[in-house]
């Protein structure tokens, strides 16, 4: 087990497109354990992607179970994830372990359906929404060399969201 | 910090930033936006110049574009980020006092405004005022909802929600 170094902007390697995983072996699972340890060592990250530590394979970890009142599937290791369906959109604030000291508003799909494999190669399917769906979309962007800063929208975009007209009650 | 205001026209940002770049300045946090018919720039700048020197650097652009320039020496650095944890959205009939009422209630509850944007929507006969505030508070969302609860009766809707910043 080891905490790995996280690549940060403007490191060009963050722009690289990652390859699909083909070998679901003990080495992969050891790497996943290191990736998780790296996620937990940082500032309260709900996800991390392999290319953030310089391994350009399609592996992400997402775990939003620590956030109060957020629907979630617990701790997820997603290998070769694919979004098969998405609907709705929502603006939310994001930051990134690879972009220190900056947060911005990003539009993401509200609900997604997802297919992936676990670290043993077994097929996984999920339907998820809200904060968890946002986290998966953020991490999957890393696999394609994209960062949330590529998607930041004007703060004004938020102003005319439908939510403005909902009265009271907890949101998100 | 530089403040520049003038009648909106194409090329203001380009001319101003070009002059700063050629004078060896670095740009930091900035807000540049059209308000009414004016274009407004507020921008953190650092460079080798004194405020007087910076005024000279910008003089050609300021004269050509008819801008008003104001310089405040500050020690905050180019950026100093505070992450908002609460968002407040307000809608209501457009009238004076709406901003003062809401921000007054929030201030009394210890809410620190980091940014406030507002606009007017709806048809001209029945305009609707829309305001979005992001800020930081040690209080819970529920406590802030309590603080603004009385304002709904005055014909405005105030929605307080947590801003969950996703880090990944
Ligand atoms: Zn990230």
Coordinates of C-alpha atoms and ligand atoms in Angstrom, one line a residue:
Chain A
X1 CA 0.0 0.0 0.0
X2 CA 1.2 3.4 -0.8
X3 CA 0.0 7.0 -1.3
X4 CA 0.8 7.9 -4.9
X5 CA 1.7 11.3 -6.2
X6 CA -1.2 13.3 -7.8
X7 CA -0.6 15.1 -11.1
X8 CA -1.7 18.7 -11.0
X9 CA -2.3 21.4 -13.6
X10 CA -0.6 22.3 -15.9
X11 CA 0.8 18.8 -16.2
X12 CA 0.1 17.8 -19.8
X13 CA -0.3 14.1 -18.8
X14 CA -3.7 15.0 -17.4
X15 CA -4.8 15.6 -21.0
X16 CA -4.0 12.0 -22.1
X17 CA -6.9 9.6 -23.0
X18 CA -6.7 6.5 -20.9
X19 CA -6.8 2.9 -22.3
X20 CA -9.3 0.2 -21.3
X21 CA -8.2 -2.3 -18.7
X22 CA -7.7 -5.8 -20.2
X23 CA -6.1 -7.7 -17.3
X24 CA -8.2 -8.1 -14.1
X25 CA -5.4 -9.5 -12.0
X26 CA -3.8 -9.1 -8.6
X27 CA -1.6 -6.2 -9.8
X28 CA -4.7 -4.3 -10.8
X29 CA -6.3 -4.8 -7.4
X30 CA -3.1 -3.8 -5.7
X31 CA -3.1 -0.6 -7.7
X32 CA -6.8 0.0 -6.8
X33 CA -5.8 -0.3 -3.1
X34 CA -3.1 2.3 -3.6
X35 CA -5.5 4.6 -5.5
X36 CA -8.0 4.4 -2.6
X37 CA -5.3 5.2 -0.1
X38 CA -4.3 8.2 -2.2
X39 CA -7.9 9.4 -2.3
X40 CA -8.2 9.1 1.4
X41 CA -5.0 10.9 2.1
X42 CA -6.2 14.1 0.3
X43 CA -8.7 16.7 1.2
X44 CA -12.1 15.0 1.5
X45 CA -12.2 13.7 -2.1
X46 CA -15.3 11.7 -3.1
X47 CA -13.6 10.3 -6.1
X48 CA -10.3 9.7 -7.9
X49 CA -9.3 8.5 -11.3
X50 CA -6.2 6.4 -12.3
X51 CA -4.8 9.0 -14.6
X52 CA -4.6 11.5 -11.8
X53 CA -1.8 9.4 -10.4
X54 CA -0.2 8.8 -13.8
X55 CA -1.7 5.4 -14.7
X56 CA -3.6 5.9 -17.9
X57 CA -6.1 3.1 -17.6
X58 CA -9.9 3.4 -17.3
X59 CA -10.3 3.0 -13.5
X60 CA -12.1 5.3 -11.1
X61 CA -13.1 5.2 -7.5
X62 CA -16.2 7.0 -6.2
X63 CA -17.6 7.1 -2.7
X64 CA -20.1 9.8 -1.7
X65 CA -21.5 7.8 1.3
X66 CA -19.8 10.2 3.7
X67 CA -22.1 13.1 2.6
X68 CA -25.2 13.6 4.7
X69 CA -28.5 12.9 3.0
X70 CA -27.0 11.9 -0.4
X71 CA -28.4 8.9 -2.3
X72 CA -25.5 6.5 -3.0
X73 CA -24.3 3.0 -3.8
X74 CA -21.4 3.1 -1.2
X75 CA -17.8 2.6 -2.2
X76 CA -17.5 2.0 -5.9
X77 CA -14.5 0.8 -7.9
X78 CA -15.5 1.2 -11.6
X79 CA -13.3 -0.3 -14.3
X80 CA -13.9 0.5 -17.9
X81 CA -17.1 2.5 -17.0
X82 CA -19.5 3.6 -19.7
X83 CA -22.5 5.9 -19.3
X84 CA -25.3 4.2 -21.2
X85 CA -28.1 6.8 -20.6
X86 CA -28.4 10.2 -19.1
X87 CA -31.1 12.7 -18.5
X88 CA -31.6 16.1 -16.9
X89 CA -29.0 18.6 -16.1
X90 CA -28.0 20.5 -13.0
X91 CA -25.3 23.1 -12.1
X92 CA -23.1 22.2 -9.1
X93 CA -19.8 23.3 -7.7
X94 CA -16.7 21.2 -8.2
X95 CA -13.1 21.1 -7.3
X96 CA -10.4 18.6 -8.1
X97 CA -7.3 17.0 -6.5
X98 CA -5.5 17.9 -9.7
X99 CA -6.6 21.6 -9.7
X100 CA -5.6 22.9 -6.3
X101 CA -7.2 26.0 -4.8
X102 CA -10.0 26.5 -7.4
X103 CA -13.7 25.6 -7.5
X104 CA -16.2 26.4 -10.2
X105 CA -19.8 25.7 -11.4
X106 CA -20.2 22.8 -13.8
X107 CA -23.3 21.4 -15.6
X108 CA -23.7 17.6 -15.3
X109 CA -26.5 15.2 -16.1
X110 CA -28.8 14.7 -13.1
X111 CA -29.5 10.9 -13.6
X112 CA -27.3 8.4 -15.4
X113 CA -27.2 4.7 -16.1
X114 CA -23.8 3.2 -15.9
X115 CA -22.1 -0.1 -17.0
X116 CA -18.7 -1.0 -15.7
X117 CA -16.6 -3.9 -14.4
X118 CA -15.3 -4.5 -10.9
X119 CA -11.6 -5.2 -10.2
X120 CA -12.3 -9.0 -10.8
X121 CA -13.9 -8.3 -14.2
X122 CA -17.5 -8.9 -13.1
X123 CA -20.1 -6.8 -14.8
X124 CA -21.7 -4.0 -12.9
X125 CA -24.8 -1.8 -13.6
X126 CA -26.0 1.2 -11.7
X127 CA -28.7 3.8 -11.9
X128 CA -27.7 6.9 -10.0
X129 CA -28.5 10.5 -9.6
X130 CA -27.5 13.8 -8.1
X131 CA -24.2 14.1 -6.3
X132 CA -23.1 10.5 -6.9
X133 CA -23.9 10.8 -10.6
X134 CA -21.9 14.1 -10.7
X135 CA -18.9 12.4 -9.0
X136 CA -18.9 9.6 -11.6
X137 CA -19.1 12.1 -14.5
X138 CA -16.3 14.2 -13.0
X139 CA -14.0 11.1 -12.6
X140 CA -14.9 9.7 -16.0
X141 CA -13.9 13.0 -17.6
X142 CA -10.3 12.3 -16.3
X143 CA -10.3 9.1 -18.4
X144 CA -10.8 11.2 -21.5
X145 CA -8.2 13.9 -20.5
X146 CA -10.9 16.4 -19.5
X147 CA -10.9 18.5 -16.3
X148 CA -13.8 20.3 -14.7
X149 CA -12.1 23.6 -15.6
X150 CA -12.9 22.7 -19.2
X151 CA -16.6 22.8 -18.4
X152 CA -16.9 25.7 -16.0
X153 CA -19.9 27.8 -16.8
X154 CA -20.7 31.4 -15.9
X155 CA -21.8 31.9 -12.4
X156 CA -24.8 33.7 -13.9
X157 CA -26.0 30.4 -15.5
X158 CA -27.1 29.4 -12.1
X159 CA -29.4 32.4 -11.8
X160 CA -32.2 31.1 -14.0
X161 CA -32.4 27.5 -12.9
X162 CA -35.8 26.2 -12.3
X163 CA -34.9 25.5 -8.7
X164 CA -35.4 29.3 -8.1
X165 CA -39.1 28.7 -8.2
X166 CA -39.2 25.8 -5.7
X167 CA -40.2 27.0 -2.3
X168 CA -38.3 26.0 0.8
X169 CA -37.5 22.4 1.6
X170 CA -34.1 20.7 1.6
X171 CA -32.5 20.4 -1.9
X172 CA -29.7 18.3 -3.3
Chain B
X1 CA -7.2 46.3 -7.5
X2 CA -8.3 48.1 -10.7
X3 CA -11.8 49.3 -11.3
X4 CA -12.6 50.4 -14.9
X5 CA -16.1 51.4 -16.0
X6 CA -17.2 52.8 -19.4
X7 CA -19.8 52.7 -22.0
X8 CA -19.9 49.1 -23.4
X9 CA -18.2 48.6 -26.8
X10 CA -16.2 45.8 -28.4
X11 CA -12.5 45.6 -27.5
X12 CA -12.4 47.0 -24.0
X13 CA -11.1 43.8 -22.3
X14 CA -8.6 43.2 -25.1
X15 CA -7.1 46.7 -25.0
X16 CA -6.9 46.9 -21.2
X17 CA -5.3 43.5 -20.8
X18 CA -2.9 44.0 -23.7
X19 CA -1.6 47.2 -22.0
X20 CA -1.2 45.4 -18.7
X21 CA 0.5 42.5 -20.4
X22 CA 3.0 44.7 -22.2
X23 CA 3.8 46.5 -18.9
X24 CA 4.7 43.1 -17.3
X25 CA 1.7 42.9 -15.0
X26 CA 0.1 39.6 -13.8
X27 CA -3.7 39.3 -13.6
X28 CA -5.5 37.6 -10.8
X29 CA -9.2 37.2 -9.9
X30 CA -11.4 39.4 -12.0
X31 CA -15.0 40.2 -12.6
X32 CA -15.8 41.7 -16.0
X33 CA -19.5 42.1 -16.8
X34 CA -21.9 44.3 -18.7
X35 CA -24.3 46.1 -16.3
X36 CA -26.9 48.3 -17.8
X37 CA -25.2 49.8 -20.8
X38 CA -21.8 50.0 -19.1
X39 CA -19.0 47.5 -19.1
X40 CA -17.4 47.0 -15.7
X41 CA -14.0 45.5 -14.9
X42 CA -12.8 44.8 -11.4
X43 CA -9.5 43.0 -11.4
X44 CA -6.6 42.1 -9.2
X45 CA -3.3 43.0 -10.8
X46 CA 0.2 42.8 -9.6
X47 CA 3.2 44.3 -11.3
X48 CA 6.4 46.4 -10.8
X49 CA 4.5 49.8 -11.1
X50 CA 3.4 52.2 -8.5
X51 CA -0.3 53.2 -8.8
X52 CA 0.8 56.3 -10.6
X53 CA 2.8 54.2 -13.0
X54 CA -0.2 51.9 -13.6
X55 CA -2.3 54.9 -14.4
X56 CA 0.2 55.9 -17.1
X57 CA 0.3 52.3 -18.5
X58 CA -3.5 52.4 -18.9
X59 CA -3.8 56.0 -20.0
X60 CA -3.9 55.3 -23.8
X61 CA -6.7 52.7 -23.4
X62 CA -8.6 54.7 -20.9
X63 CA -8.5 57.8 -23.1
X64 CA -9.4 56.0 -26.3
X65 CA -12.3 54.1 -24.8
X66 CA -13.6 56.8 -22.4
X67 CA -13.2 54.7 -19.3
X68 CA -13.1 55.7 -15.7
X69 CA -10.2 54.2 -13.8
X70 CA -9.8 53.7 -10.1
X71 CA -6.9 52.0 -8.4
X72 CA -6.9 50.6 -4.8
X73 CA -3.5 49.4 -3.5
X74 CA -4.3 46.1 -1.7
X75 CA -2.2 43.5 0.0
X76 CA -4.5 40.5 -0.6
X77 CA -2.5 38.9 -3.4
X78 CA -3.9 37.9 -6.8
X79 CA -6.4 35.5 -5.4
X80 CA -7.5 34.4 -2.0
X81 CA -10.3 31.9 -2.3
X82 CA -13.1 31.2 0.1
X83 CA -15.4 28.4 -0.9
X84 CA -19.1 29.1 -0.4
X85 CA -21.1 26.5 1.5
X86 CA -24.5 28.1 1.3
X87 CA -26.6 29.4 -1.5
X88 CA -29.5 31.7 -1.2
X89 CA -31.9 32.4 -4.1
X90 CA -34.5 35.1 -3.9
X91 CA -37.3 36.0 -6.3
X92 CA -40.0 38.5 -5.8
X93 CA -41.8 41.6 -7.1
X94 CA -39.2 44.1 -8.2
X95 CA -39.0 46.8 -5.5
X96 CA -36.5 48.7 -3.6
X97 CA -35.6 47.1 -0.3
X98 CA -35.6 43.5 -1.3
X99 CA -31.8 43.3 -1.2
X100 CA -31.6 45.1 2.0
X101 CA -34.2 42.9 3.7
X102 CA -32.6 39.7 2.7
X103 CA -29.0 40.6 3.2
X104 CA -29.9 42.3 6.5
X105 CA -31.5 39.1 7.8
X106 CA -28.5 37.0 6.6
X107 CA -26.0 39.4 8.1
X108 CA -27.7 39.2 11.5
X109 CA -27.4 35.4 11.2
X110 CA -23.6 35.7 10.7
X111 CA -23.7 34.9 6.9
X112 CA -20.8 36.2 5.0
X113 CA -21.6 37.1 1.3
X114 CA -18.9 36.0 -1.1
X115 CA -20.8 36.9 -4.3
X116 CA -24.2 38.3 -5.1
X117 CA -25.7 38.6 -8.5
X118 CA -29.1 39.9 -9.4
X119 CA -31.2 40.6 -12.4
X120 CA -34.7 41.7 -13.4
X121 CA -36.9 39.3 -15.4
X122 CA -40.5 39.2 -16.4
X123 CA -42.5 41.6 -18.4
X124 CA -42.0 45.3 -17.9
X125 CA -45.4 45.8 -16.3
X126 CA -44.8 43.1 -13.7
X127 CA -41.0 42.8 -13.3
X128 CA -39.6 40.1 -11.1
X129 CA -36.4 40.5 -9.2
X130 CA -34.0 37.5 -9.1
X131 CA -31.0 37.3 -6.8
X132 CA -28.5 34.6 -6.2
X133 CA -26.2 34.8 -3.3
X134 CA -23.3 32.5 -2.5
X135 CA -21.6 32.8 0.9
X136 CA -20.1 31.2 3.9
X137 CA -21.8 30.5 7.2
X138 CA -20.9 28.5 10.3
X139 CA -24.7 28.1 10.8
X140 CA -26.8 25.2 9.5
X141 CA -29.0 25.6 6.5
X142 CA -32.0 25.2 8.8
X143 CA -30.9 28.0 11.1
X144 CA -30.5 30.3 8.0
X145 CA -33.9 29.2 6.7
X146 CA -35.3 30.3 10.1
X147 CA -33.5 33.6 9.8
X148 CA -35.2 34.5 6.5
X149 CA -38.5 32.7 7.2
X150 CA -40.3 35.9 8.1
X151 CA -39.5 37.5 4.7
X152 CA -41.7 35.2 2.7
X153 CA -44.7 37.0 4.0
X154 CA -43.6 40.2 2.2
X155 CA -44.2 38.7 -1.2
X156 CA -40.8 37.3 -1.9
X157 CA -39.5 33.7 -2.0
X158 CA -36.2 32.9 -0.3
X159 CA -34.6 29.5 -0.8
X160 CA -31.6 28.6 1.3
X161 CA -29.7 25.5 0.3
X162 CA -26.3 23.9 1.0
X163 CA -23.6 24.2 -1.6
X164 CA -21.9 20.8 -1.7
X165 CA -18.6 21.3 -3.4
X166 CA -17.6 18.0 -5.0
X167 CA -13.8 17.3 -4.8
X168 CA -12.5 14.6 -7.1
Ligands
LIG1 ZN1 -10.9 15.6 -10.6

